[in-house]
Amino acid sequence: MTDTTTETRSVTVEREIAYPAEKIWRALTQPHLIQEWLMRNDDFAPVVGHRFNLSGDWGGVTCEVLIAEPHETLSYTWDYAHDDPAYALKSVVTLTLIPTGAGTLLRMEQVGFRPDQKQAFNGAKYGWAEHLANLEKAVARLD
């Protein structure tokens, strides 16, 4: 019997940041700032359809911008090619900025983890919490 399930899991991390959405948007969309909090990138642009790469010490992911609504929502694919299906990942990352009385709630959701991708799923849970903490530090350094 073949398992035909298409169920996927998602990782969601939220962080309230004491800065306006406009300032956080800068860190989400300017390549030199993305490198400070996330990974190296070749040429990010917040333009729907734009393709870019993010790379770290472990390798890299290929991405395509799906949604770019300034100061509100940024979404892009997050694909990791690997010969082993347990590591090959096709996912979507969506970053949503929601104004609050104390600043902005940043919500990150990465969807697309298959049940057999436990290592990638757990790595994303840990990694995104760390990335968003680094993002807050990067935003704090902005003028």
PDB file of C-alpha atoms in Angstrom:
ATOM      1  CA  MET A   1       0.000   0.000   0.000  1.00  0.00           C
ATOM      2  CA  THR A   2       1.297   3.405  -0.916  1.00  0.00           C
ATOM      3  CA  ASP A   3       0.886   6.311   1.455  1.00  0.00           C
ATOM      4  CA  THR A   4      -0.663   9.091  -0.589  1.00  0.00           C
ATOM      5  CA  THR A   5      -1.008  11.621   2.223  1.00  0.00           C
ATOM      6  CA  THR A   6      -0.209  15.177   1.281  1.00  0.00           C
ATOM      7  CA  GLU A   7      -0.507  16.519   4.801  1.00  0.00           C
ATOM      8  CA  THR A   8       2.215  18.972   5.721  1.00  0.00           C
ATOM      9  CA  ARG A   9       3.176  20.713   8.926  1.00  0.00           C
ATOM     10  CA  SER A  10       4.126  24.301   9.575  1.00  0.00           C
ATOM     11  CA  VAL A  11       6.377  26.194  11.954  1.00  0.00           C
ATOM     12  CA  THR A  12       5.073  29.447  13.388  1.00  0.00           C
ATOM     13  CA  VAL A  13       7.159  31.851  15.457  1.00  0.00           C
ATOM     14  CA  GLU A  14       5.864  35.183  16.745  1.00  0.00           C
ATOM     15  CA  ARG A  15       7.819  37.993  18.314  1.00  0.00           C
ATOM     16  CA  GLU A  16       6.652  41.415  19.427  1.00  0.00           C
ATOM     17  CA  ILE A  17       9.247  43.997  18.497  1.00  0.00           C
ATOM     18  CA  ALA A  18       9.198  47.502  19.966  1.00  0.00           C
ATOM     19  CA  TYR A  19       9.578  49.241  16.603  1.00  0.00           C
ATOM     20  CA  PRO A  20       7.181  50.308  13.863  1.00  0.00           C
ATOM     21  CA  ALA A  21       6.470  47.992  10.936  1.00  0.00           C
ATOM     22  CA  GLU A  22       8.239  50.369   8.521  1.00  0.00           C
ATOM     23  CA  LYS A  23      11.546  49.913  10.342  1.00  0.00           C
ATOM     24  CA  ILE A  24      11.178  46.128  10.511  1.00  0.00           C
ATOM     25  CA  TRP A  25      10.275  46.049   6.795  1.00  0.00           C
ATOM     26  CA  ARG A  26      13.676  47.593   6.034  1.00  0.00           C
ATOM     27  CA  ALA A  27      15.416  44.706   7.803  1.00  0.00           C
ATOM     28  CA  LEU A  28      13.226  42.190   5.986  1.00  0.00           C
ATOM     29  CA  THR A  29      13.927  43.597   2.539  1.00  0.00           C
ATOM     30  CA  GLN A  30      17.379  45.196   2.345  1.00  0.00           C
ATOM     31  CA  PRO A  31      20.045  42.632   1.354  1.00  0.00           C
ATOM     32  CA  HIS A  32      22.785  43.840   3.714  1.00  0.00           C
ATOM     33  CA  LEU A  33      20.305  43.760   6.627  1.00  0.00           C
ATOM     34  CA  ILE A  34      18.951  40.319   5.649  1.00  0.00           C
ATOM     35  CA  GLN A  35      22.519  39.081   5.911  1.00  0.00           C
ATOM     36  CA  GLU A  36      22.732  40.406   9.489  1.00  0.00           C
ATOM     37  CA  TRP A  37      19.754  38.466  10.807  1.00  0.00           C
ATOM     38  CA  LEU A  38      19.096  35.579   8.413  1.00  0.00           C
ATOM     39  CA  MET A  39      21.633  34.505   5.816  1.00  0.00           C
ATOM     40  CA  ARG A  40      23.784  35.763   2.986  1.00  0.00           C
ATOM     41  CA  ASN A  41      21.807  36.585  -0.120  1.00  0.00           C
ATOM     42  CA  ASP A  42      22.743  37.484  -3.634  1.00  0.00           C
ATOM     43  CA  ASP A  43      20.262  40.137  -4.640  1.00  0.00           C
ATOM     44  CA  PHE A  44      16.993  40.185  -2.745  1.00  0.00           C
ATOM     45  CA  ALA A  45      14.319  42.570  -4.031  1.00  0.00           C
ATOM     46  CA  PRO A  46      10.768  42.797  -2.640  1.00  0.00           C
ATOM     47  CA  VAL A  47       9.210  42.261  -6.055  1.00  0.00           C
ATOM     48  CA  VAL A  48       6.735  39.466  -6.768  1.00  0.00           C
ATOM     49  CA  GLY A  49       8.389  36.887  -9.002  1.00  0.00           C
ATOM     50  CA  HIS A  50      11.931  37.912  -8.071  1.00  0.00           C
ATOM     51  CA  ARG A  51      14.222  34.903  -7.526  1.00  0.00           C
ATOM     52  CA  PHE A  52      17.092  34.950  -5.062  1.00  0.00           C
ATOM     53  CA  ASN A  53      19.299  32.649  -2.985  1.00  0.00           C
ATOM     54  CA  LEU A  54      20.000  32.540   0.729  1.00  0.00           C
ATOM     55  CA  SER A  55      23.118  30.744   1.901  1.00  0.00           C
ATOM     56  CA  GLY A  56      24.674  29.733   5.178  1.00  0.00           C
ATOM     57  CA  ASP A  57      27.467  27.477   6.403  1.00  0.00           C
ATOM     58  CA  TRP A  58      25.251  24.399   5.851  1.00  0.00           C
ATOM     59  CA  GLY A  59      24.286  25.218   2.254  1.00  0.00           C
ATOM     60  CA  GLY A  60      21.530  27.331   0.830  1.00  0.00           C
ATOM     61  CA  VAL A  61      17.965  27.673  -0.328  1.00  0.00           C
ATOM     62  CA  THR A  62      16.444  29.018  -3.504  1.00  0.00           C
ATOM     63  CA  CYS A  63      13.562  31.426  -3.154  1.00  0.00           C
ATOM     64  CA  GLU A  64      10.991  33.351  -5.148  1.00  0.00           C
ATOM     65  CA  VAL A  65       9.004  36.289  -3.821  1.00  0.00           C
ATOM     66  CA  LEU A  66       5.278  35.475  -3.758  1.00  0.00           C
ATOM     67  CA  ILE A  67       3.859  38.452  -1.848  1.00  0.00           C
ATOM     68  CA  ALA A  68       5.424  41.845  -1.139  1.00  0.00           C
ATOM     69  CA  GLU A  69       2.967  44.215   0.525  1.00  0.00           C
ATOM     70  CA  PRO A  70       5.169  46.931   2.084  1.00  0.00           C
ATOM     71  CA  HIS A  71       5.060  47.095   5.880  1.00  0.00           C
ATOM     72  CA  GLU A  72       2.503  44.253   6.021  1.00  0.00           C
ATOM     73  CA  THR A  73       3.371  40.931   4.380  1.00  0.00           C
ATOM     74  CA  LEU A  74       6.387  39.360   2.729  1.00  0.00           C
ATOM     75  CA  SER A  75       6.171  35.799   1.456  1.00  0.00           C
ATOM     76  CA  TYR A  76       8.620  33.707  -0.523  1.00  0.00           C
ATOM     77  CA  THR A  77       9.324  30.120  -1.405  1.00  0.00           C
ATOM     78  CA  TRP A  78      12.038  28.382   0.591  1.00  0.00           C
ATOM     79  CA  ASP A  79      13.280  25.376  -1.341  1.00  0.00           C
ATOM     80  CA  TYR A  80      16.173  23.158  -0.389  1.00  0.00           C
ATOM     81  CA  ALA A  81      17.323  20.682  -3.000  1.00  0.00           C
ATOM     82  CA  HIS A  82      18.714  17.390  -1.728  1.00  0.00           C
ATOM     83  CA  ASP A  83      19.015  13.868  -3.142  1.00  0.00           C
ATOM     84  CA  ASP A  84      17.469  12.405   0.022  1.00  0.00           C
ATOM     85  CA  PRO A  85      13.708  13.162   0.046  1.00  0.00           C
ATOM     86  CA  ALA A  86      13.786  13.437   3.847  1.00  0.00           C
ATOM     87  CA  TYR A  87      15.924  16.567   3.451  1.00  0.00           C
ATOM     88  CA  ALA A  88      14.582  18.003   0.192  1.00  0.00           C
ATOM     89  CA  LEU A  89      12.181  20.753   1.171  1.00  0.00           C
ATOM     90  CA  LYS A  90       9.662  22.780  -0.788  1.00  0.00           C
ATOM     91  CA  SER A  91       8.123  25.310   1.553  1.00  0.00           C
ATOM     92  CA  VAL A  92       6.781  28.840   1.795  1.00  0.00           C
ATOM     93  CA  VAL A  93       7.825  31.435   4.373  1.00  0.00           C
ATOM     94  CA  THR A  94       5.387  34.230   5.193  1.00  0.00           C
ATOM     95  CA  LEU A  95       6.338  37.148   7.412  1.00  0.00           C
ATOM     96  CA  THR A  96       3.437  39.270   8.608  1.00  0.00           C
ATOM     97  CA  LEU A  97       3.732  42.607  10.414  1.00  0.00           C
ATOM     98  CA  ILE A  98       0.842  43.550  12.710  1.00  0.00           C
ATOM     99  CA  PRO A  99       0.947  46.915  14.513  1.00  0.00           C
ATOM    100  CA  THR A 100       0.403  46.722  18.266  1.00  0.00           C
ATOM    101  CA  GLY A 101       0.280  49.333  20.995  1.00  0.00           C
ATOM    102  CA  ALA A 102       3.886  48.561  21.930  1.00  0.00           C
ATOM    103  CA  GLY A 103       5.338  48.213  18.409  1.00  0.00           C
ATOM    104  CA  THR A 104       4.805  45.414  15.916  1.00  0.00           C
ATOM    105  CA  LEU A 105       3.961  41.752  16.152  1.00  0.00           C
ATOM    106  CA  LEU A 106       6.096  39.851  13.660  1.00  0.00           C
ATOM    107  CA  ARG A 107       4.607  36.504  12.709  1.00  0.00           C
ATOM    108  CA  MET A 108       6.681  34.038  10.713  1.00  0.00           C
ATOM    109  CA  GLU A 109       5.071  30.921   9.318  1.00  0.00           C
ATOM    110  CA  GLN A 110       6.903  28.346   7.243  1.00  0.00           C
ATOM    111  CA  VAL A 111       4.587  25.772   5.669  1.00  0.00           C
ATOM    112  CA  GLY A 112       5.381  22.625   3.717  1.00  0.00           C
ATOM    113  CA  PHE A 113       7.157  20.156   6.032  1.00  0.00           C
ATOM    114  CA  ARG A 114       6.166  16.591   5.259  1.00  0.00           C
ATOM    115  CA  PRO A 115       5.746  14.243   8.240  1.00  0.00           C
ATOM    116  CA  ASP A 116       9.031  12.466   7.382  1.00  0.00           C
ATOM    117  CA  GLN A 117      11.008  15.722   7.596  1.00  0.00           C
ATOM    118  CA  LYS A 118      11.390  15.832  11.372  1.00  0.00           C
ATOM    119  CA  GLN A 119      14.964  17.094  11.268  1.00  0.00           C
ATOM    120  CA  ALA A 120      14.131  19.995   8.948  1.00  0.00           C
ATOM    121  CA  PHE A 121      10.969  20.766  10.962  1.00  0.00           C
ATOM    122  CA  ASN A 122      12.815  20.851  14.280  1.00  0.00           C
ATOM    123  CA  GLY A 123      15.688  22.790  12.738  1.00  0.00           C
ATOM    124  CA  ALA A 124      13.242  25.392  11.454  1.00  0.00           C
ATOM    125  CA  LYS A 125      11.597  25.761  14.886  1.00  0.00           C
ATOM    126  CA  TYR A 126      14.959  26.438  16.513  1.00  0.00           C
ATOM    127  CA  GLY A 127      16.394  28.417  13.617  1.00  0.00           C
ATOM    128  CA  TRP A 128      13.504  30.836  13.150  1.00  0.00           C
ATOM    129  CA  ALA A 129      13.386  31.696  16.875  1.00  0.00           C
ATOM    130  CA  GLU A 130      17.077  32.568  16.666  1.00  0.00           C
ATOM    131  CA  HIS A 131      16.687  34.438  13.358  1.00  0.00           C
ATOM    132  CA  LEU A 132      13.878  36.615  14.728  1.00  0.00           C
ATOM    133  CA  ALA A 133      15.930  37.419  17.841  1.00  0.00           C
ATOM    134  CA  ASN A 134      18.759  38.478  15.508  1.00  0.00           C
ATOM    135  CA  LEU A 135      16.282  40.493  13.437  1.00  0.00           C
ATOM    136  CA  GLU A 136      15.205  42.440  16.507  1.00  0.00           C
ATOM    137  CA  LYS A 137      18.861  43.262  17.256  1.00  0.00           C
ATOM    138  CA  ALA A 138      19.415  44.372  13.651  1.00  0.00           C
ATOM    139  CA  VAL A 139      16.321  46.599  13.764  1.00  0.00           C
ATOM    140  CA  ALA A 140      17.493  48.153  17.049  1.00  0.00           C
ATOM    141  CA  ARG A 141      20.713  49.276  15.320  1.00  0.00           C
ATOM    142  CA  LEU A 142      18.846  51.075  12.507  1.00  0.00           C
ATOM    143  CA  ASP A 143      18.417  54.857  12.545  1.00  0.00           C
TER     144      ASP A 143
END
